[in-house]
Coordinates of C-alpha atoms in Angstrom, one line a residue:
X1 CA 11.3 115.6 193.0
X2 CA 10.8 114.3 189.4
X3 CA 10.5 110.7 189.1
X4 CA 13.9 110.1 187.5
X5 CA 15.8 111.8 190.3
X6 CA 18.5 110.0 192.4
X7 CA 16.9 108.7 195.4
X8 CA 18.9 111.2 197.6
X9 CA 20.4 114.5 196.4
X10 CA 22.6 116.9 197.2
X11 CA 20.9 133.2 206.6
X12 CA 22.4 136.2 208.7
X13 CA 25.0 135.7 211.7
X14 CA 25.5 138.0 214.4
X15 CA 28.8 138.8 212.4
X16 CA 29.3 141.4 209.9
X17 CA 30.3 140.0 206.4
X18 CA 31.9 143.2 205.2
X19 CA 33.8 143.6 202.2
X20 CA 37.1 144.1 204.4
X21 CA 36.9 140.3 205.3
X22 CA 40.4 138.3 204.9
X23 CA 40.8 136.4 201.6
X24 CA 39.5 132.7 201.8
X25 CA 41.8 130.1 201.1
X26 CA 41.6 128.1 197.9
X27 CA 43.1 124.9 199.1
X28 CA 42.0 121.7 196.6
X29 CA 43.1 119.2 199.3
X30 CA 40.9 118.5 202.4
X31 CA 41.8 116.5 205.3
X32 CA 39.8 116.1 208.9
X33 CA 41.0 118.1 211.4
X34 CA 43.5 116.4 213.5
X35 CA 41.3 117.1 216.8
X36 CA 38.1 115.7 215.0
X37 CA 36.0 113.7 217.4
X38 CA 33.9 110.4 217.1
X39 CA 30.7 111.1 214.7
X40 CA 27.6 111.6 217.0
X41 CA 25.1 108.8 216.9
X42 CA 22.3 109.7 214.6
X43 CA 19.0 110.7 216.1
X44 CA 16.8 107.9 214.3
X45 CA 13.8 108.2 216.6
X46 CA 14.0 112.0 216.0
X47 CA 13.8 111.7 212.2
X48 CA 11.0 109.1 212.4
X49 CA 9.0 111.6 214.5
X50 CA 9.5 114.5 211.8
X51 CA 8.8 112.5 209.1
X52 CA 5.4 111.1 210.8
X53 CA 4.3 114.3 211.9
X54 CA 5.4 116.3 208.8
X55 CA 3.4 113.6 206.3
X56 CA 0.4 113.6 208.6
X57 CA -2.8 114.3 207.1
X58 CA -3.8 117.2 209.2
X59 CA -0.9 119.0 207.2
X60 CA -2.8 118.5 204.3
X61 CA 0.2 117.6 201.8
X62 CA 1.8 120.9 202.8
X63 CA 1.0 122.7 199.8
X64 CA 2.9 126.2 200.2
X65 CA 1.1 129.6 200.1
X66 CA -2.0 127.8 201.3
X67 CA -4.0 128.2 205.1
X68 CA -2.0 125.2 206.3
X69 CA 1.5 126.6 205.7
X70 CA 1.8 128.6 209.1
X71 CA 1.3 125.3 210.9
X72 CA 3.9 124.0 208.8
X73 CA 6.3 126.4 209.3
X74 CA 5.7 126.6 213.2
X75 CA 6.4 122.8 213.6
X76 CA 9.9 123.4 211.5
X77 CA 10.9 126.0 213.4
X78 CA 10.0 124.6 216.7
X79 CA 12.1 121.4 215.8
X80 CA 15.0 123.9 214.2
X81 CA 15.0 125.4 217.7
X82 CA 14.8 122.1 219.8
X83 CA 17.9 120.8 217.5
X84 CA 19.9 123.9 219.0
X85 CA 20.1 126.5 215.9
X86 CA 19.7 130.1 215.8
X87 CA 17.3 132.1 213.7
X88 CA 19.4 132.4 210.4
X89 CA 18.0 135.5 208.8
X90 CA 19.2 138.5 210.9
X91 CA 17.2 137.4 214.0
X92 CA 14.1 135.8 211.9
X93 CA 13.5 132.3 211.1
X94 CA 11.5 132.9 207.8
X95 CA 12.9 134.2 204.5
X96 CA 9.6 135.1 202.6
X97 CA 9.8 134.3 198.8
X98 CA 7.4 136.1 196.9
X99 CA 5.8 134.3 193.7
X100 CA 3.7 134.6 191.2
X101 CA 1.3 131.8 189.2
X102 CA 0.8 132.4 185.6
X103 CA -2.3 129.9 184.1
X104 CA -2.7 130.3 180.4
X105 CA -5.9 129.7 178.4
X106 CA -7.5 130.6 175.4
X107 CA -4.5 129.8 172.8
X108 CA -4.6 130.7 169.2
X109 CA -3.2 128.1 166.6
X110 CA 0.5 128.4 165.9
X111 CA 0.3 129.5 162.6
X112 CA 3.5 129.9 160.1
X113 CA 3.6 132.0 156.9
X114 CA 5.9 132.4 154.0
X115 CA 6.0 132.9 150.4
X116 CA 5.5 129.4 149.5
X117 CA 3.9 127.9 152.9
X118 CA 1.0 128.6 155.3
X119 CA 0.9 126.1 158.2
X120 CA -1.4 126.0 161.3
X121 CA -0.6 123.7 164.4
X122 CA -3.1 123.1 167.2
X123 CA -2.1 123.8 171.1
X124 CA -1.6 120.8 173.1
X125 CA -1.4 118.3 170.3
X126 CA 1.5 120.3 168.1
X127 CA 2.8 122.9 170.6
X128 CA 2.7 124.0 174.2
X129 CA 3.6 127.6 175.5
X130 CA 3.7 129.6 178.5
X131 CA 5.5 132.8 179.3
X132 CA 7.4 134.3 182.4
X133 CA 6.1 137.7 181.8
X134 CA 3.1 139.1 184.2
X135 CA 1.2 140.4 181.7
X136 CA -2.7 139.3 180.8
X137 CA -1.9 138.5 177.6
X138 CA 1.0 136.9 175.4
X139 CA 1.1 137.5 171.8
X140 CA 3.9 136.7 169.2
X141 CA 3.1 138.1 166.1
X142 CA 5.0 137.5 162.7
X143 CA 7.8 136.9 164.3
X144 CA 11.1 135.8 161.9
X145 CA 11.9 132.0 162.7
X146 CA 15.5 131.2 163.1
X147 CA 16.9 127.8 163.6
X148 CA 19.5 128.2 166.3
X149 CA 20.9 124.4 166.7
X150 CA 21.1 123.8 170.3
X151 CA 20.6 127.2 171.7
X152 CA 24.2 127.3 173.3
X153 CA 26.3 130.0 173.9
X154 CA 29.4 128.6 175.8
X155 CA 32.6 131.1 175.4
X156 CA 34.6 128.8 177.7
X157 CA 34.0 125.9 175.1
X158 CA 34.4 128.4 171.9
X159 CA 30.9 127.5 171.0
X160 CA 28.0 130.2 170.4
X161 CA 24.6 129.1 168.1
X162 CA 23.6 132.8 168.0
X163 CA 27.1 134.2 166.2
X164 CA 26.6 136.8 164.1
X165 CA 22.9 137.0 164.6
X166 CA 20.5 139.9 166.0
X167 CA 17.6 138.3 167.6
X168 CA 15.6 141.3 168.3
X169 CA 11.9 140.4 167.1
X170 CA 12.9 136.9 165.9
X171 CA 11.7 133.3 167.4
X172 CA 14.6 131.0 168.2
X173 CA 13.9 127.1 166.9
X174 CA 16.0 125.0 169.2
X175 CA 17.2 121.5 169.5
X176 CA 16.6 119.7 173.0
X177 CA 19.7 118.1 174.9
X178 CA 23.4 119.2 174.0
X179 CA 25.2 118.2 170.7
X180 CA 26.9 114.9 171.6
X181 CA 24.2 113.4 173.6
X182 CA 23.9 110.8 171.3
X183 CA 27.8 109.5 172.3
X184 CA 28.0 106.4 174.3
X185 CA 30.8 107.8 176.6
X186 CA 31.4 111.0 178.1
X187 CA 34.3 112.4 175.8
X188 CA 32.6 114.9 174.1
X189 CA 33.0 118.6 173.9
X190 CA 29.9 118.6 176.1
X191 CA 30.5 115.6 178.0
X192 CA 29.2 113.1 175.4
X193 CA 26.0 111.2 176.9
X194 CA 25.9 113.1 180.2
X195 CA 23.7 116.0 179.6
X196 CA 25.4 119.3 180.6
X197 CA 23.5 122.6 182.0
X198 CA 23.6 123.7 178.3
X199 CA 21.3 120.8 177.7
X200 CA 18.7 121.6 180.2
X201 CA 15.7 123.3 178.6
X202 CA 15.4 126.0 181.2
X203 CA 19.0 127.2 180.0
X204 CA 17.8 127.6 176.4
X205 CA 14.7 129.6 177.5
X206 CA 17.1 132.0 179.5
X207 CA 20.0 132.2 176.9
X208 CA 17.2 133.0 174.3
X209 CA 16.0 136.0 176.2
X210 CA 19.6 137.0 176.9
X211 CA 19.9 137.0 173.0
X212 CA 16.8 139.2 172.9
X213 CA 14.6 137.0 171.5
X214 CA 10.9 137.3 171.0
X215 CA 10.0 133.7 171.4
X216 CA 12.0 130.3 172.0
X217 CA 10.6 127.0 170.7
X218 CA 12.4 123.6 171.6
X219 CA 11.6 120.7 169.3
X220 CA 10.9 117.8 171.3
X221 CA 12.7 114.4 170.8
X222 CA 11.9 111.7 173.2
X223 CA 15.2 110.3 173.7
X224 CA 17.3 113.4 174.2
X225 CA 14.6 115.1 176.1
X226 CA 14.4 111.7 178.5
X227 CA 10.3 112.0 178.4
X228 CA 7.5 111.5 175.9
X229 CA 5.4 114.6 174.5
X230 CA 2.6 113.4 177.0
X231 CA 5.0 114.7 180.1
X232 CA 5.7 118.0 178.0
X233 CA 2.0 118.4 177.4
X234 CA 0.7 117.7 181.3
X235 CA 3.5 119.8 182.6
X236 CA 2.7 122.8 180.6
X237 CA -0.9 122.7 181.4
X238 CA -2.3 124.6 184.0
X239 CA -0.5 127.2 186.6
X240 CA 3.2 127.8 185.9
X241 CA 5.0 129.2 188.8
X242 CA 8.0 131.7 189.1
X243 CA 9.6 133.9 191.5
X244 CA 8.5 137.5 191.4
X245 CA 10.7 140.1 189.9
X246 CA 10.9 143.8 190.2
X247 CA 10.0 144.1 186.3
X248 CA 7.5 141.7 186.0
X249 CA 10.2 139.2 184.1
X250 CA 9.8 141.8 180.9
X251 CA 13.3 141.0 180.2
X252 CA 12.3 137.6 179.2
X253 CA 10.9 136.3 176.1
X254 CA 6.9 137.2 175.3
X255 CA 6.6 133.0 175.1
X256 CA 8.5 130.0 175.5
X257 CA 7.2 126.9 174.3
X258 CA 8.0 123.2 172.8
X259 CA 6.9 121.8 169.6
X260 CA 6.3 118.1 168.3
X261 CA 9.4 116.9 166.0
X262 CA 7.3 116.2 163.1
X263 CA 5.9 120.0 163.5
X264 CA 9.4 121.2 163.2
X265 CA 10.1 118.5 160.2
X266 CA 7.2 120.6 158.6
X267 CA 8.2 124.0 159.3
X268 CA 11.9 123.1 158.0
X269 CA 10.6 121.4 154.8
X270 CA 8.4 124.6 154.1
X271 CA 11.7 126.7 154.3
X272 CA 13.6 124.4 151.6
X273 CA 15.5 123.0 154.7
X274 CA 15.7 119.4 156.2
X275 CA 15.7 119.1 160.2
X276 CA 18.0 115.9 160.2
X277 CA 20.5 117.8 157.7
X278 CA 20.3 121.0 160.3
X279 CA 20.5 118.8 163.3
X280 CA 23.8 117.0 162.1
X281 CA 25.3 120.6 160.9
X282 CA 24.4 121.8 164.6
X283 CA 26.6 119.2 166.0
X284 CA 29.9 120.7 164.7
X285 CA 31.5 123.4 166.3
X286 CA 31.3 126.6 164.1
X287 CA 27.6 126.2 163.1
X288 CA 25.8 129.2 162.6
X289 CA 22.3 130.2 162.8
X290 CA 19.9 129.3 160.0
X291 CA 16.9 132.2 158.8
X292 CA 14.2 130.0 157.8
X293 CA 12.2 132.6 155.8
X294 CA 9.2 132.2 157.8
X295 CA 7.4 134.0 160.2
X296 CA 5.3 132.6 163.1
X297 CA 2.2 134.2 165.3
X298 CA 0.4 132.5 168.2
X299 CA -0.6 134.0 171.6
X300 CA -2.7 133.1 174.8
X301 CA -4.2 135.0 177.7
X302 CA -3.2 134.7 181.1
X303 CA -4.5 134.3 184.6
X304 CA -2.3 135.8 187.2
X305 CA -2.1 135.2 191.0
X306 CA 0.8 136.3 193.3
X307 CA 1.2 134.9 196.7
X308 CA 4.2 134.6 199.2
X309 CA 5.7 131.3 200.8
X310 CA 8.7 130.7 203.3
X311 CA 11.9 129.5 203.5
X312 CA 12.8 128.5 206.9
X313 CA 16.5 129.3 207.9
X314 CA 18.8 128.2 211.1
X315 CA 22.4 128.6 211.8
X316 CA 25.3 127.5 213.8
X317 CA 27.8 130.1 213.9
X318 CA 31.4 129.0 213.4
X319 CA 33.9 129.9 216.2
X320 CA 36.9 130.9 214.1
X321 CA 35.7 131.7 210.8
X322 CA 32.1 132.6 211.0
X323 CA 31.9 134.7 207.6
X324 CA 32.7 130.9 205.9
X325 CA 29.5 129.1 205.3
X326 CA 28.8 125.7 204.5
X327 CA 25.0 125.3 203.6
X328 CA 22.6 122.4 204.0
X329 CA 18.8 121.9 202.5
X330 CA 15.8 120.0 202.1
X331 CA 12.5 121.2 200.7
X332 CA 9.4 121.0 202.9
X333 CA 6.6 121.5 200.3
X334 CA 4.9 119.0 198.5
X335 CA 1.5 118.9 196.3
X336 CA -1.2 119.4 199.0
X337 CA -4.5 117.6 197.7
X338 CA -4.3 115.7 194.8
X339 CA -6.1 112.6 192.8
X340 CA -7.0 109.7 194.9
X341 CA -5.6 106.6 193.6
X342 CA -5.8 102.9 194.2
X343 CA -7.7 101.3 196.8
X344 CA -8.4 104.5 198.7
X345 CA -11.0 106.7 196.9
X346 CA -11.4 109.1 199.3
X347 CA -7.9 109.8 200.0
X348 CA -6.6 113.1 198.4
X349 CA -3.9 114.0 200.5
X350 CA -0.5 113.9 198.6
X351 CA 1.4 113.4 202.3
X352 CA 5.0 113.5 200.7
X353 CA 6.6 111.4 203.5
X354 CA 9.6 110.1 201.2
X355 CA 9.2 113.4 199.1
X356 CA 10.4 115.2 201.2
X357 CA 9.0 115.2 204.9
X358 CA 12.3 112.3 205.8
X359 CA 14.5 115.0 203.8
X360 CA 13.9 117.6 206.4
X361 CA 13.8 115.2 209.3
X362 CA 17.4 114.4 208.0
X363 CA 18.2 117.8 208.1
X364 CA 16.9 118.6 211.6
X365 CA 19.0 115.3 212.4
X366 CA 22.1 116.7 211.2
X367 CA 21.7 120.2 212.7
X368 CA 21.3 118.5 216.0
X369 CA 24.2 116.5 215.7
X370 CA 26.1 119.3 214.7
X371 CA 25.1 121.4 217.6
X372 CA 26.0 118.5 220.4
X373 CA 29.4 118.3 218.9
X374 CA 29.8 122.0 219.2
X375 CA 30.5 124.8 216.7
X376 CA 32.3 124.2 213.8
X377 CA 35.6 126.6 212.6
X378 CA 32.9 128.1 209.7
X379 CA 29.1 128.6 210.2
X380 CA 26.5 126.1 209.2
X381 CA 23.2 127.1 207.7
X382 CA 20.1 124.8 207.5
X383 CA 17.7 125.9 205.3
X384 CA 14.4 123.9 204.9
X385 CA 13.2 125.2 201.3
X386 CA 9.7 125.9 200.1
X387 CA 8.2 125.6 196.3
X388 CA 10.5 122.9 195.1
X389 CA 7.7 121.0 193.6
X390 CA 6.8 124.3 191.7
X391 CA 10.3 124.4 190.0
X392 CA 12.9 124.9 192.5
X393 CA 11.5 128.5 193.4
X394 CA 12.3 128.6 197.1
X395 CA 16.5 127.8 196.4
X396 CA 16.1 130.2 193.1
X397 CA 14.8 132.9 195.5
X398 CA 17.5 132.3 198.1
X399 CA 20.1 131.9 195.3
X400 CA 19.2 135.3 193.9
X401 CA 18.7 136.9 197.1
X402 CA 21.1 134.9 199.1
X403 CA 21.2 135.9 203.2
X404 CA 24.7 134.9 203.6
X405 CA 27.0 136.0 200.3
X406 CA 27.5 133.2 198.0
X407 CA 31.2 134.2 197.4
X408 CA 31.6 133.3 201.1
X409 CA 29.6 130.1 200.7
X410 CA 31.9 127.5 200.8
X411 CA 29.6 124.6 199.4
X412 CA 26.9 122.8 200.4
X413 CA 24.7 119.0 200.7
X414 CA 21.0 119.0 199.5
X415 CA 18.8 116.1 200.9
X416 CA 15.9 115.2 198.6
X417 CA 13.3 112.1 199.0
X418 CA 15.7 109.5 201.0
X419 CA 14.0 106.1 200.2
X420 CA 13.3 104.2 203.2
X421 CA 15.2 100.7 202.1
X422 CA 18.5 99.2 203.3
X423 CA 22.1 100.3 203.7
X424 CA 23.9 100.3 200.0
X425 CA 27.3 98.9 199.1
X426 CA 28.0 102.4 197.2
X427 CA 27.1 105.8 196.3
X428 CA 27.1 107.8 193.0
X429 CA 28.0 111.4 192.3
X430 CA 24.9 112.7 190.0
X431 CA 26.6 114.9 187.5
X432 CA 29.8 112.9 187.6
X433 CA 32.9 114.4 189.0
X434 CA 32.0 118.3 188.4
X435 CA 34.1 120.0 191.5
X436 CA 36.5 119.7 193.9
X437 CA 33.8 118.2 196.5
X438 CA 34.3 115.0 194.6
X439 CA 37.7 114.8 196.6
X440 CA 35.9 114.7 200.0
X441 CA 33.4 112.5 198.7
X442 CA 35.6 109.6 197.7
X443 CA 37.9 109.7 200.8
X444 CA 34.4 109.9 202.8
X445 CA 33.7 106.6 201.1
X446 CA 36.7 104.9 201.7
X447 CA 36.9 105.3 205.2
X448 CA 33.6 103.7 205.2
X449 CA 34.6 100.6 202.8
X450 CA 32.1 102.2 200.1
X451 CA 32.7 102.5 196.7
X452 CA 31.7 105.3 194.2
X453 CA 29.8 103.9 190.8
X454 CA 28.8 105.6 187.6
X455 CA 25.6 107.3 187.5
X456 CA 22.5 105.7 185.9
X457 CA 21.2 107.5 182.6
X458 CA 23.4 110.4 182.9
X459 CA 21.6 111.6 179.7
X460 CA 18.8 112.7 181.8
X461 CA 20.5 115.6 183.7
X462 CA 19.7 114.9 187.4
X463 CA 22.1 117.1 188.7
X464 CA 20.1 119.8 187.4
X465 CA 16.4 119.2 188.8
X466 CA 16.9 119.5 192.3
X467 CA 17.5 122.5 195.0
X468 CA 21.6 122.6 194.9
X469 CA 21.2 123.6 191.7
X470 CA 20.0 126.8 192.1
X471 CA 23.1 127.5 194.1
X472 CA 25.6 125.5 191.6
X473 CA 24.3 127.6 188.6
X474 CA 25.6 130.6 190.6
X475 CA 29.0 129.4 191.5
X476 CA 28.5 127.3 194.8
X477 CA 29.8 123.9 194.5
X478 CA 27.1 121.3 195.9
X479 CA 27.3 117.7 197.0
X480 CA 24.4 115.9 195.1
X481 CA 25.1 112.1 196.0
X482 CA 22.7 109.3 196.2
X483 CA 22.8 106.2 197.8
X484 CA 23.2 103.1 195.0
X485 CA 20.3 100.5 194.3
X486 CA 23.2 98.0 195.5
X487 CA 22.0 96.7 199.1
X488 CA 24.1 95.1 201.6
X489 CA 21.2 92.8 202.2
X490 CA 19.6 91.9 199.0
X491 CA 22.0 93.3 196.3
X492 CA 20.4 95.2 192.9
X493 CA 17.5 93.1 193.1
X494 CA 16.3 94.3 196.3
X495 CA 17.5 98.1 195.6
X496 CA 15.9 98.1 192.3
X497 CA 12.2 96.7 193.5
X498 CA 12.3 99.0 196.4
X499 CA 13.2 102.0 194.1
X500 CA 10.7 100.8 191.6
X501 CA 7.8 100.3 194.0
X502 CA 8.3 103.8 195.0
X503 CA 8.1 105.1 191.6
X504 CA 5.1 103.1 190.2
X505 CA 2.8 103.2 193.4
X506 CA 3.7 106.4 195.7
X507 CA 5.8 108.8 193.8
X508 CA 3.6 112.5 193.9
X509 CA 0.7 109.9 194.7
X510 CA -1.7 109.9 198.1
X511 CA 0.4 106.6 198.9
X512 CA 3.5 108.5 199.8
X513 CA 3.0 107.8 203.5
X514 CA 4.8 107.2 206.7
X515 CA 4.9 103.5 207.9
X516 CA 6.3 102.2 211.2
X517 CA 7.7 99.7 209.1
X518 CA 10.3 101.5 207.5
X519 CA 13.7 100.5 207.1
X520 CA 15.5 103.3 208.2
X521 CA 19.2 102.0 207.8
X522 CA 19.7 103.3 204.3
X523 CA 18.5 106.9 205.7
X524 CA 20.7 106.6 208.6
X525 CA 23.7 105.5 206.1
X526 CA 22.7 108.6 204.1
X527 CA 22.7 111.1 207.1
X528 CA 26.1 109.5 208.3
X529 CA 27.6 110.4 205.4
X530 CA 25.8 113.9 204.8
X531 CA 27.1 115.1 208.3
X532 CA 30.6 114.0 207.5
X533 CA 30.6 115.4 204.4
X534 CA 29.5 118.8 205.9
X535 CA 30.9 118.9 208.9
X536 CA 34.7 118.2 207.5
X537 CA 34.2 120.8 205.0
X538 CA 33.1 122.9 208.2
X539 CA 36.0 122.5 210.0
X540 CA 38.5 122.6 207.0
X541 CA 40.1 125.0 204.9
X542 CA 39.0 123.7 201.6
X543 CA 37.8 126.6 199.2
X544 CA 36.4 124.0 196.5
X545 CA 35.9 125.3 192.9
X546 CA 34.4 123.3 189.7
X547 CA 36.7 120.9 187.9
X548 CA 38.2 122.5 184.9
X549 CA 36.1 123.0 181.9
X550 CA 33.2 122.7 184.0
X551 CA 30.1 125.1 183.0
X552 CA 30.1 126.7 186.5
X553 CA 33.7 127.0 186.7
X554 CA 34.0 130.9 185.2
X555 CA 31.3 131.9 187.5
X556 CA 32.8 130.6 190.4
X557 CA 36.3 131.9 189.7
X558 CA 34.8 135.6 189.1
X559 CA 33.3 135.3 192.3
X560 CA 36.4 134.5 194.1
X561 CA 38.4 137.2 192.2
X562 CA 36.0 139.7 193.1
X563 CA 35.8 138.7 196.8
X564 CA 39.6 138.8 197.0
X565 CA 40.0 141.7 195.3
X566 CA 37.3 143.7 197.6
X567 CA 39.1 142.2 200.9
X568 CA 42.7 143.5 199.6
X569 CA 43.8 146.5 201.2
X570 CA 44.7 148.4 197.9
X571 CA 42.2 146.5 195.8
X572 CA 43.3 144.6 192.6
X573 CA 44.8 145.2 189.2
X574 CA 41.5 143.9 187.1
X575 CA 43.6 144.3 184.0

């Protein structure tokens, strides 16, 4: 979990998921089933026990792919069994996640050359870079530089920053965020101040690779990036992790990186152009890429380590529509050993009690509540994910290799870092009202006398920074709701104080430890809401889609169309 994330965020059955399954309904309204019983009590003592155990010192901070992982997995599996779950991966509890760790070193300067210019920029101070490619050396040599605006290709919006350009052999210079980030409201083509997926740096690198670029360099600017250069520099120093692929990611760019804004200004000036003027032009629909008449060269060596971690998967099979799946998730991993801080110079264990032992505890509690209630109409899958702290890799692997087909996955609820504080008067949807799941969410709040409030700092793109995103970008609507800081006891002052204390003193630090003095009332409120959202979805007939115009709508539409065509007796007319 990142420090500016919300406080809370949003497999095989013994039943065939054959292509002959019946088409699923697409209703947009959802009501609880008429025979729905009272919600079971939240097992708070269970959550306390699981959180305390997972964050104990002898679990060494739950670093994945280390000697401690089997001990952590054995404990989670035992808790899933005790909660009433069945093994969720074709009779097995674990889903292996193969990863690759790449540590770059021996960077050369980033050199830019042209008829009237020769510039050189230092690694770390001026630029950072790495590669997804599993290769001992990454070298960009005399690659043509092209300014591609925000690096966005969004057909549903009629926007293509790469229009008319073959990027083979070229390096893209890309602006951070999306074109209307500076607006106060959310009325722009790209939702104004609220960041869309197109504004995320991960998307920009992925799109550059799809366009065939040799390399991609994002221009850092503190406000639209939401963090300073120090964060970029530290984040891109040391080991970088990714999921192993059969082709060792050779379909990706040779190198991805960031350059300081003054570096970009100097490069543009050397090409006879102005960064501010081109930035303004790039914010207008119809912008076309601008060749800079310059070439760039840089490189670095890579130390490569391959390893395997594991997701833990359990299931409660549905009683009438077992091939339709509702997914619940929380990540089990944390940082392992880390730098001692504060008054405990010998404490080098980042225990991760809030991040995310209590999320796994909530996941286990919801599994137990559902098991005690009895089978839902749809199957419910519970996944304790690995490698969230390394870049959402456990969920990314599940999304790319789903145990339960994504076109049969109705939606889901993700739980990440539940703050031990009081009950709140309101909740918020991180990412805004992106999907029809919002209808269910608002109904659940109304039934509880709670309200929905706008997200703080929508420009930071919080929706794209936790495990649910790996499913969302593949078309599965996922809940990402958070308890607001307006507490029933103490109001916003108390809520902001609790959140700031955690961020300043415990986030990703040894002080993130379990305490017998925690206030569990807010976490209990979260679990009550999460149970309601998931269970109502599992017992209902809703097949939610993204709102019209959302960046994930097209992939969901295609998945539903393809699934229904496969299920139709005579197939579909695809014309």
